[in-house]
Structures are given as structure tokens and as C-alpha cells.
Short mmCIF file of C-alpha atoms and ligand atoms in Angstrom, two decimals:
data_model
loop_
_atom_site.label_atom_id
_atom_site.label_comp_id
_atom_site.label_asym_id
_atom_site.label_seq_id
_atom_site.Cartn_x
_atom_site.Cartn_y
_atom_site.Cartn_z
CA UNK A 1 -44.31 15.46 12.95
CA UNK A 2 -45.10 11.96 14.14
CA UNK A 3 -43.31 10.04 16.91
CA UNK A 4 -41.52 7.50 14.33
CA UNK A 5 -38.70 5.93 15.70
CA UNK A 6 -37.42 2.71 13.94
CA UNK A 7 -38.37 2.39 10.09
CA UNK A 8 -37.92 -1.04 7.77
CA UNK A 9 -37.44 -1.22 4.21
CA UNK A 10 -38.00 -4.06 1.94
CA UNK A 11 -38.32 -5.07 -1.88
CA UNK A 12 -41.18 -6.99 -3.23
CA UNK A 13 -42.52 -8.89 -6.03
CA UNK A 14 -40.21 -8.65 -9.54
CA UNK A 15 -36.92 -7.13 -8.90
CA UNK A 16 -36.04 -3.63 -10.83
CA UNK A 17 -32.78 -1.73 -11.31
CA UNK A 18 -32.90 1.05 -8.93
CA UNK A 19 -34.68 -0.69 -5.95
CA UNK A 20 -30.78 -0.51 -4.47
CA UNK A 21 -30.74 3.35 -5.26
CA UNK A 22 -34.19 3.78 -3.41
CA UNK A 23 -33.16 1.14 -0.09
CA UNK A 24 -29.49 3.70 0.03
CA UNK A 25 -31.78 6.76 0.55
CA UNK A 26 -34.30 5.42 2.34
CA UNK A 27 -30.80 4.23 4.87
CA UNK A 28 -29.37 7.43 4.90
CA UNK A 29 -32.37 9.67 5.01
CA UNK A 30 -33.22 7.89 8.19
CA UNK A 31 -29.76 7.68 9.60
CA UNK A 32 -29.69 11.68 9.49
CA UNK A 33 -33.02 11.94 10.86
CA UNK A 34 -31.84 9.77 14.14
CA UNK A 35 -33.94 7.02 12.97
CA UNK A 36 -33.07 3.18 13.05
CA UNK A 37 -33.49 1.67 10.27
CA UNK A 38 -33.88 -2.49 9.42
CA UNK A 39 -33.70 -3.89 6.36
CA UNK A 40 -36.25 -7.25 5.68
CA UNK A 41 -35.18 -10.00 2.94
CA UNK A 42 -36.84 -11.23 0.56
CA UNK A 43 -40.29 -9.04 1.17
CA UNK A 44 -43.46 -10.15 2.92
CA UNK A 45 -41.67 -13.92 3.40
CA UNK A 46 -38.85 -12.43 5.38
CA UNK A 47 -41.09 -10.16 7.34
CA UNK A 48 -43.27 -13.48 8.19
CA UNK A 49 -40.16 -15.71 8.84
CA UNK A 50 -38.23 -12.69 11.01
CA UNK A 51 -35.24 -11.67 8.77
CA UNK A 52 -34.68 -8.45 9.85
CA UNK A 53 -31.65 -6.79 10.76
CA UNK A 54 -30.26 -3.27 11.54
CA UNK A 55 -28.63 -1.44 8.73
CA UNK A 56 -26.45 1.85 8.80
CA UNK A 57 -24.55 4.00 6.18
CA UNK A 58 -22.56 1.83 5.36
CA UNK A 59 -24.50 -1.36 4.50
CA UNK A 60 -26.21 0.92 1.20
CA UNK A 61 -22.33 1.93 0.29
CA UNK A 62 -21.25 0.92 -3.44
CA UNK A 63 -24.89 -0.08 -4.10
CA UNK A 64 -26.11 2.44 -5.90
CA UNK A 65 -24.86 1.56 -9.45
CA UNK A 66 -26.12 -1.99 -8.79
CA UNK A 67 -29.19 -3.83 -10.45
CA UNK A 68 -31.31 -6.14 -8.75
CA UNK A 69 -31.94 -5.46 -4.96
CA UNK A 70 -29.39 -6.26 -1.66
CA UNK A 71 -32.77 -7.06 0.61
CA UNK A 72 -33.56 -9.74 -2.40
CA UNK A 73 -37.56 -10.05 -3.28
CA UNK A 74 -40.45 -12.94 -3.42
CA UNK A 75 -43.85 -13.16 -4.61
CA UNK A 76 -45.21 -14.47 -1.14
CA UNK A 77 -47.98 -16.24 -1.09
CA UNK A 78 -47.67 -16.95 2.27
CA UNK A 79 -48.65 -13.33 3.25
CA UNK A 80 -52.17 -14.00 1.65
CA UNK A 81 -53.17 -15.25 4.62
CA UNK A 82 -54.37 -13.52 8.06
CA UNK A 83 -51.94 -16.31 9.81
CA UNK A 84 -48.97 -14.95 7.54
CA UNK A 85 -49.35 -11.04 8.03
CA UNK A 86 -50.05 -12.19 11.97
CA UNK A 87 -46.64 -13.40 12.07
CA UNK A 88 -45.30 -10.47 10.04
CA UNK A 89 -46.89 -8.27 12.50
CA UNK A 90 -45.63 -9.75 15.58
CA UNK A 91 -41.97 -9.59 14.24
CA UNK A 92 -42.50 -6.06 12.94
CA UNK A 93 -43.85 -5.49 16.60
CA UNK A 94 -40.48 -7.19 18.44
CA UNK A 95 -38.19 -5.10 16.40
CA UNK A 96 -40.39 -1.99 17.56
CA UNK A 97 -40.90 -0.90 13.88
CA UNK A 98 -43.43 2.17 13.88
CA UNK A 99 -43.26 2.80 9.71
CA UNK A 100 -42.30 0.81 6.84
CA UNK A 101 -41.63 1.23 2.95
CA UNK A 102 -42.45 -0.92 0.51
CA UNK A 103 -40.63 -1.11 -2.85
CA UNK A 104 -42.64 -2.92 -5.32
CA UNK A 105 -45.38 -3.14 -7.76
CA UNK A 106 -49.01 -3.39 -7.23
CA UNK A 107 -49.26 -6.85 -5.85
CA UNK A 108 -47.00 -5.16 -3.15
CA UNK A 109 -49.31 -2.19 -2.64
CA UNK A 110 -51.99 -4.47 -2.01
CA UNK A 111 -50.36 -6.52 0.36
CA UNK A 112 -49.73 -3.05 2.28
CA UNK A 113 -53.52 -2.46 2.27
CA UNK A 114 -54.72 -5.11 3.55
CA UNK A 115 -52.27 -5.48 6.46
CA UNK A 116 -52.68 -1.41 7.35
CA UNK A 117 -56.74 -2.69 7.76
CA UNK A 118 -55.68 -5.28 9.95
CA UNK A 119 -52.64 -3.41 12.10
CA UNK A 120 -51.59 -0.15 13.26
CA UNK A 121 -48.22 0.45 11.10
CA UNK A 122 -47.97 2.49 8.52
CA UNK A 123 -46.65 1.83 5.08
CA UNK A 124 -45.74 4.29 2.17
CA UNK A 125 -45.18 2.10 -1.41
CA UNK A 126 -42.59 3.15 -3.61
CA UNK A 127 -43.00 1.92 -7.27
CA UNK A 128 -40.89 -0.51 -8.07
CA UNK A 129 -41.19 -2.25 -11.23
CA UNK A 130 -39.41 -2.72 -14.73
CA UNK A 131 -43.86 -2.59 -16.48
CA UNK A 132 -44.57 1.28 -15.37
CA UNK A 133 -48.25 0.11 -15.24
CA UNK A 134 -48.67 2.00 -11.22
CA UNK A 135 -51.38 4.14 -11.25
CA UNK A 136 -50.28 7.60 -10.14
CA UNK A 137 -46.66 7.66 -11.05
CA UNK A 138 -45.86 8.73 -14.24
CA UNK A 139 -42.45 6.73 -14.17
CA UNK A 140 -41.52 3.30 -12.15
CA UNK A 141 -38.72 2.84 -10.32
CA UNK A 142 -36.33 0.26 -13.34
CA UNK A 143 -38.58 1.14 -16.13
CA UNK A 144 -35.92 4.03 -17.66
CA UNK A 145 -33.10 1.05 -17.30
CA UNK A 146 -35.64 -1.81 -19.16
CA UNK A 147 -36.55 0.01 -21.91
CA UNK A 148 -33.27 1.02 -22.52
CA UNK A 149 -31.48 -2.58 -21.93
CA UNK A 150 -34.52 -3.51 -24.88
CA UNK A 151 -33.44 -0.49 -27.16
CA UNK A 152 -30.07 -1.44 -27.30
CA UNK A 153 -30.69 -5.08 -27.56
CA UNK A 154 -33.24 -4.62 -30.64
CA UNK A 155 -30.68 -2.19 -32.20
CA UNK A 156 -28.30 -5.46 -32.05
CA UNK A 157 -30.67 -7.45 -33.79
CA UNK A 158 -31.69 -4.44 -36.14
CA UNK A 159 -27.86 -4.96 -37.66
CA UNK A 160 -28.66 -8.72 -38.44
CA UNK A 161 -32.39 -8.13 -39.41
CA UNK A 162 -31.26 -6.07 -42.43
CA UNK A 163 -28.15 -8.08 -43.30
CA UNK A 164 -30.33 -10.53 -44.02
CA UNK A 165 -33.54 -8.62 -45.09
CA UNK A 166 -35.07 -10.51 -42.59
CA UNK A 167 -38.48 -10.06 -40.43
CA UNK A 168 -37.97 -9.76 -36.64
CA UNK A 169 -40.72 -10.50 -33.87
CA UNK A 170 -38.75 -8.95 -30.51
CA UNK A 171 -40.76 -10.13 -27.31
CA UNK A 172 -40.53 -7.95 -24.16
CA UNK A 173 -41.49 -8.06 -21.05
CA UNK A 174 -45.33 -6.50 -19.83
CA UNK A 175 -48.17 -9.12 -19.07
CA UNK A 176 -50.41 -6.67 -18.43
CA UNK A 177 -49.37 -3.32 -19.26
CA UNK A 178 -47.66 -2.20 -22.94
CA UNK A 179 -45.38 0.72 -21.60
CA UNK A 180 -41.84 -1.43 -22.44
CA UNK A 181 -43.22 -2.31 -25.62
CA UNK A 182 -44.38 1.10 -26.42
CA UNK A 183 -41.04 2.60 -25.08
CA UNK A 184 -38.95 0.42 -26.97
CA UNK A 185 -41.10 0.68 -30.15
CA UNK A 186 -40.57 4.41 -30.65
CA UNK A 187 -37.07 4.32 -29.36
CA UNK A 188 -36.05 1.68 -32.09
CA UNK A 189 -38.16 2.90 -34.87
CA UNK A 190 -39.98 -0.62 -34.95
CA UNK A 191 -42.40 -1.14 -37.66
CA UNK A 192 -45.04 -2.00 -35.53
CA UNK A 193 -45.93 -2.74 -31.74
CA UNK A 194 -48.65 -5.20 -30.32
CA UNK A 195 -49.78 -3.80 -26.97
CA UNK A 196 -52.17 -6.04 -24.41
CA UNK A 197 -54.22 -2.88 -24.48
CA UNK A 198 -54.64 -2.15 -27.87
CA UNK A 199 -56.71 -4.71 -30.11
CA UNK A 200 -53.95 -5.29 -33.11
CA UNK A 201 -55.16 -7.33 -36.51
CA UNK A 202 -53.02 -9.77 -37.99
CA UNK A 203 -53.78 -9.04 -41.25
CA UNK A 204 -53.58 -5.10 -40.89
CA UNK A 205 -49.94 -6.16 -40.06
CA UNK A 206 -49.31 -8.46 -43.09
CA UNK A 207 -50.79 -5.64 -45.07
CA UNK A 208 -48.37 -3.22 -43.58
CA UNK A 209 -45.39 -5.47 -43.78
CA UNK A 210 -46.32 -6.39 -47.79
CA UNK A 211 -46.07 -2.88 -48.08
CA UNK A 212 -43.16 -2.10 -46.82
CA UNK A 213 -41.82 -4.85 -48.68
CA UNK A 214 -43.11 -3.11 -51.60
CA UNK A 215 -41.39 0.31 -50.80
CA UNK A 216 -38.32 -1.74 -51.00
CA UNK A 217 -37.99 -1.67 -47.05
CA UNK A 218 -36.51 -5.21 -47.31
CA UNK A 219 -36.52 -6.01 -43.07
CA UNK A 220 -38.63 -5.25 -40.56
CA UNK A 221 -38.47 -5.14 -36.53
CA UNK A 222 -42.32 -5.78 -34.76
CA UNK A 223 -42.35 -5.64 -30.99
CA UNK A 224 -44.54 -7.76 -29.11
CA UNK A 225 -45.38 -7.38 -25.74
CA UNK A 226 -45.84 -10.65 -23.80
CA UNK A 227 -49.48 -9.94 -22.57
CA UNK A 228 -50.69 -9.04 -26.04
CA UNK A 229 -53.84 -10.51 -26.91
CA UNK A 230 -52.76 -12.08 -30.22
CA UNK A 231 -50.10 -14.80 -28.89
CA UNK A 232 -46.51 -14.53 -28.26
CA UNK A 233 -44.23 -13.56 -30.43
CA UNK A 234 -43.64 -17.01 -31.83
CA UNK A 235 -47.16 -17.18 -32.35
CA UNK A 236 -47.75 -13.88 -33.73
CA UNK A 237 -44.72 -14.96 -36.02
CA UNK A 238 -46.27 -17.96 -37.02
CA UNK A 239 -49.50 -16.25 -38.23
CA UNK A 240 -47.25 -14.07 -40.31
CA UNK A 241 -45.53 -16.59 -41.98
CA UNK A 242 -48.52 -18.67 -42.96
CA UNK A 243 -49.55 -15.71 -44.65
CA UNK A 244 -46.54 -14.95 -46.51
CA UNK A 245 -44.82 -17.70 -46.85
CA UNK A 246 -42.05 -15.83 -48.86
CA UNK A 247 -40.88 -14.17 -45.73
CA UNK A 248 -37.93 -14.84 -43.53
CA UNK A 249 -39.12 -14.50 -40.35
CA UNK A 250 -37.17 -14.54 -37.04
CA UNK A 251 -38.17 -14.70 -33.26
CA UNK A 252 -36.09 -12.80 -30.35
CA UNK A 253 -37.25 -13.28 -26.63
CA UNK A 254 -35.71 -10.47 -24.70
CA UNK A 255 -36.88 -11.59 -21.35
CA UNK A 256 -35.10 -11.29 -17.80
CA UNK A 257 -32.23 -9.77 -19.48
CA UNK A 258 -34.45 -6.66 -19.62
CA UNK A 259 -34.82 -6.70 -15.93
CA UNK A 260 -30.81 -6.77 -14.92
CA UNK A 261 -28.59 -4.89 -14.93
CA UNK A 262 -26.95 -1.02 -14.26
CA UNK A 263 -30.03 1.25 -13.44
CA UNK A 264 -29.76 4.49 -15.94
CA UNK A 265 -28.96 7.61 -14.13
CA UNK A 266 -33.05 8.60 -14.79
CA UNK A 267 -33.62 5.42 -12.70
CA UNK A 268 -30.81 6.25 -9.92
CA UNK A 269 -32.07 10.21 -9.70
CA UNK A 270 -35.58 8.74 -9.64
CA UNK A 271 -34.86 5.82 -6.85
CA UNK A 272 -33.07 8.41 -5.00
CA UNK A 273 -35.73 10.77 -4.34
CA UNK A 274 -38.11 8.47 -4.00
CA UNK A 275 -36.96 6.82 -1.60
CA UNK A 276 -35.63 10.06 0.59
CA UNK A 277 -39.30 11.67 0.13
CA UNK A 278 -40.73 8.23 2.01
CA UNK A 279 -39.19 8.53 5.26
CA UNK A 280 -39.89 12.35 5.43
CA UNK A 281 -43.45 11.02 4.43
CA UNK A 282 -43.73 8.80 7.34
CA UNK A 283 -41.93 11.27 9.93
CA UNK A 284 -44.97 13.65 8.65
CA UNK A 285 -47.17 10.92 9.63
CA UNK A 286 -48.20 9.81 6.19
CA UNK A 287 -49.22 6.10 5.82
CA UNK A 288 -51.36 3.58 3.53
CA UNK A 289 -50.08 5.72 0.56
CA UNK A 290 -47.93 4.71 -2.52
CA UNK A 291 -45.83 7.74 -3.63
CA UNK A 292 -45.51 8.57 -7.25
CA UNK A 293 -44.04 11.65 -9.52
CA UNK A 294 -46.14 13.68 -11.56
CA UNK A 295 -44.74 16.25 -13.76
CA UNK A 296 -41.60 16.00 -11.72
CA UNK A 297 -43.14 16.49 -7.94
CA UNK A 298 -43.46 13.80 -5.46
CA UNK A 299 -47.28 12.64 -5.00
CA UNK A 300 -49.04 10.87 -2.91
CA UNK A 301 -51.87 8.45 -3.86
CA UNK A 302 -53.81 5.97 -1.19
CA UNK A 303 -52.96 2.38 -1.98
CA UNK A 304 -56.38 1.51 -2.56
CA UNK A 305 -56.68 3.80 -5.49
CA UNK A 306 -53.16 2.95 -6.78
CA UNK A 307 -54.71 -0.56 -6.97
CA UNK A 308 -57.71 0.31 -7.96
CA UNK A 309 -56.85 1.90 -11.34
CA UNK A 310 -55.20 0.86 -14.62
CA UNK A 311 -52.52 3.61 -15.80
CA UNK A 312 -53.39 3.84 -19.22
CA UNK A 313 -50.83 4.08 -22.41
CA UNK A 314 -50.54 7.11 -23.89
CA UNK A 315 -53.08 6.74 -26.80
CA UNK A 316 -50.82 9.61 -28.66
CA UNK A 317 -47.57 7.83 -28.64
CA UNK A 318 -49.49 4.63 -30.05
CA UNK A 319 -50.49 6.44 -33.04
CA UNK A 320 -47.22 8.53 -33.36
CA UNK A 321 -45.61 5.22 -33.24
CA UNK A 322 -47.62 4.31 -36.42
CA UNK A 323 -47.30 7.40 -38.46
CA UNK A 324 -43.30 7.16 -37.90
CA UNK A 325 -43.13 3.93 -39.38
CA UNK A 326 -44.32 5.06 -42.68
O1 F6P B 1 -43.60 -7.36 -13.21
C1 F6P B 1 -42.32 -7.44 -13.69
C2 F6P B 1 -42.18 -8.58 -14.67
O2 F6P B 1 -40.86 -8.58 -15.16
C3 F6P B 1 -43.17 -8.60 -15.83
O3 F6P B 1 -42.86 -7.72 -16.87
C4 F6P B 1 -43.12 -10.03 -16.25
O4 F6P B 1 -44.29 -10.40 -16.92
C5 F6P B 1 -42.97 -10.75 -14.93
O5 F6P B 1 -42.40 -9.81 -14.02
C6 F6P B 1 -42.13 -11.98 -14.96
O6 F6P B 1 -42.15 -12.55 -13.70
P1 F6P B 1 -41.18 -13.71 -13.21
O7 F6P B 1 -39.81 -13.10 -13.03
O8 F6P B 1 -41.77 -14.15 -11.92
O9 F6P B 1 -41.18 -14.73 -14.28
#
């Protein structure tokens, strides 16, 4: 056991349901360890600018069931610099803090890095992001509630899609990564699903979709994810329509709406032991790691390879996706 004393917590980079779920354990599993605990706003900005303050049980009460995140987040740029994560040290020094966890994404992680090279704190990373693209996690803290904040929205527009026999392009969220699209392909039954990591023709899909038409399958629901290399969904739309000029084609942006809201109860279970697991990882001494779950035990993976490498999408799932929309 180390000699930890006084933990923070903060949230970083794009918020996720569940980050409150995972700052509540992290609060209480400290509390009953004898630890203090301090809560930073608004990530790596507040820890440069010195908003930190004490919390207790009863600051996390009646969060759990909330979206978005109490501490509040920012992409810092500001922490980029060696003068920025100076200043972030010193405060993290006045307020005595020997550990810290960080709930965020990648950007996050590497943040963590580079300060643990540069100062004598250690941070575990919790993954905290709506895209599931962390390497050595299989799930992300908000990915179970944005998929199924999509599903249901797509189902809404499924109703008015075939109403009107109509051809819907759905964007979500993923710049980088095609797990939400994926997710919410299979779970709606989409005809088809552009990925940034899978190379998608245009005309394979105008085939497809003549086809279907053909079959009597009179609408059709494609999800697009944002970082796909063909073009948005109005783009990707556009294409379509040129080609067949006969359809009627329709364009749905699901965008920040998929990051609000409720987390699921996968996401609250998930927060919640991810977040109790980090400050028994730092009273063990543990530091410069981002935890994950794998197979449904809590892992451990140094930030640099969490960083390092891309989680891939399950090539499987992409082609089961295809066969089931036959
Ligand atoms: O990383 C989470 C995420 O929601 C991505 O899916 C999306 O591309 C991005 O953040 C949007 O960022 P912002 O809220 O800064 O526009």
C-alpha cells in the first residue's frame, strides 16, 4: 500500500453520461478509505487556473442518474504547454494532492503522460467517452447510453422513413472511430453503415439500395458516421441522389443529442466500478495507467500504450451487419 493521502478527480475533453457515476465512486471510495478527496472543474484548465475544492459524500448525492459531468470539462489547450502543466503542478502541490484520476478520452490520457514525465504524481485514466475508440477497454464510460439515445432516435425516424418510402442518411457522432455507427447500425437493422475505418463505395451502395428497391423494400435507413471517408451524410446523400434521381432522400444529424442525457444502467454499473477500482489502484501505488474492462475484469494498460494504439472495430460485426440487411 502506498502513502496516498489526498486524491483529485476531474473530467476531460467531450463530456459522457456516466462521468457523474464514476466522480460518486471515486468520492465515496475515498471517503471510506480516510482519504480527502478534491474535485477540479473544467479539467486541465481548472487544474492550471486553481479550481479545486474539497468534496465529501454528499456533494456526489442525486448525481448518479445524471448526464453530463458536475466537475464540467474543456479541451485545454492551455495545458499543451510546460508553463500550463507548471501551474497545474504547483496548485496540485498546495492542495497536497499525492494521486489523481482522470476521466476522459485519449487526448486526456495523453495529457496525463506527459505531465507524469515531467512531475512526481500519479494519475490512473478512466475512459470516458461517448466514441469507445480507447485502446484496452472493451467498453467506454457513455458509449452504452449514445448508442442507445441513436437507436431510439433512428427508430423515430424509421416510422417516418417508411410512411413515406423514403431514403434516410442518419449522421452520428465518431470522427475517428466507427463503434456508434456500428452499434447503432445493428441495433436498428440499418441497411447499411459507412465507418471511417472501413473503405465504403458509393456505387456498391446505390447498387444495394436499387436492389432493395427492387425486392419491394420501399425505404431505407444508412448510417453515417461523421469521420467517414466519403463525406457527411449530406454529402454522401447527395452522391446518392445524383445517381438516382427517382429517390426521396432525407438527411438526419443526430449530433450532441447523442451525448446527453440519462446514462443506461450498463453505463452507471460500468462508471461505478470504474471509478471505485481507481482509488484502490492508486492506494496500491498504481500510476501512469488508464484502466479498462476486458471480458468483465478491471485492467490496467500504461497510458502510453492506450495512446499508442487504435482499438479496432470488430471486423465480424461489420460483415454481420451486411448479411442482416439482406
Ligand atoms: O469525442 C466525443 C465526441 O462527441 C465525438 O464523437 C465528436 O466528434 C466530438 O466529440 C465533438 O466534439 P465537440 O463537442 O467539441 O464538438
Amino acid at each position: 500500500m502506498s502513502n496516498i493521502k489526498r486524491i483529485a478527480v476531474f473530467t476531460s475533453g467531450g463530456d459522457a453520461p456516466g462521468m457523474n457515476a464514476a466522480v460518486r465512486a471515486v468520492v465515496r471510495t475515498a471517503v471510506y478509505h480516510d482519504l480527502f478527496v478534491y474535485g477540479i472543474q473544467r479539467g486541465y484548465d481548472g487544474m492550471i487556473r486553481g479550481d479545486i475544492v474539497r468534496m465529501d459524500v454528499s456533494d456526489v448525492a442525486n448525481i448518479i442518474q445524471r448526464g453530463g459531468t458536475i466537475l464540467k470539462t474543456a479541451r485545454s489547450e492551455a495545458f499543451r504547454t510546460k508553463e500550463g502543466r507548471k501551474l497545474a503542478y504547483e496548485n496540485l502541490a498546495a492542495h497536497d494532492i499525492d494521486g489523481v484520476v482522470a476521466i476522459g478520452g485519449n487526448g486526456t490520457y495523453t495529457g496525463a503522460d506527459i505531465f507524469m514525465s515531467e512531475y512526481n504524481i500519479p494519475f490512473v485514466g478512466l475512459p470516458g467517452t461517448i466514441d469507445n475508440d480507447i485502446y484496452g477497454t472493451d467498453y467506454t464510460i457513455g458509449f452504452d447510453t449514445a448508442i442507445n439515445t441513436a437507436i431510439e432516435a433512428v427508430d423515430k425516424i424509421r416510422d417516418t422513413a417508411d410512411s413515406h418510402n423514403r431514403l434516410f442518411f442518419v449522421e452520428v457522432m465518431g470522427r475517428h472511430s466507427g463503434f456508434i455507427a456500428l452499434h447503432t447500425g445493428i441495433g436498428s437493422g440499418a441497411g447499411a453503415i459507412f465507418l471511417p475505418e472501413i473503405d465504403s463505395s458509393i456505387e456498391e451502395l446505390s447498387e444495394f439500395l436499387r436492389k432493395s428497391v427492387k425486392r419491394q423494400k420501399l425505404f431505407n435507413l444508412v448510417i453515417v458516421a461523421e469521420g467517414n471517408k466519403n463525406g457527411d451524410a449530406s454529402a454522401i446523400a447527395n452522391q446518392i441522389k445524383q445517381l438516382n434521381p427517382e429517390f426521396d432522400v432525407r438527411v438526419a444529424i443526430i449530433g450532441h443529442l447523442q451525448r446527453g442525457g440519462s446514462p443506461t444502467a450498463m453505463d452507471r454499473v460500468l462508471a461505478s466500478r470504474m471509478g471505485h477500482s481507481s482509488v484502490k489502484a492508486l492506494m496500491r501505488g498504481e500510476g501512469g495507467v488508464a484502466l479498462g474492462i476486458i471480458n468483465d475484469k478491471i485492467t490496467f494498460t500504461p497510458f502510453k500504450e492506450a495512446v499508442a494504439k487504435t482499438k479496432p472495430v470488430n471486423k465480424d460485426l461489420v460483415r454481420m451487419a451486411e448479411i442482416l440487411a439482406l
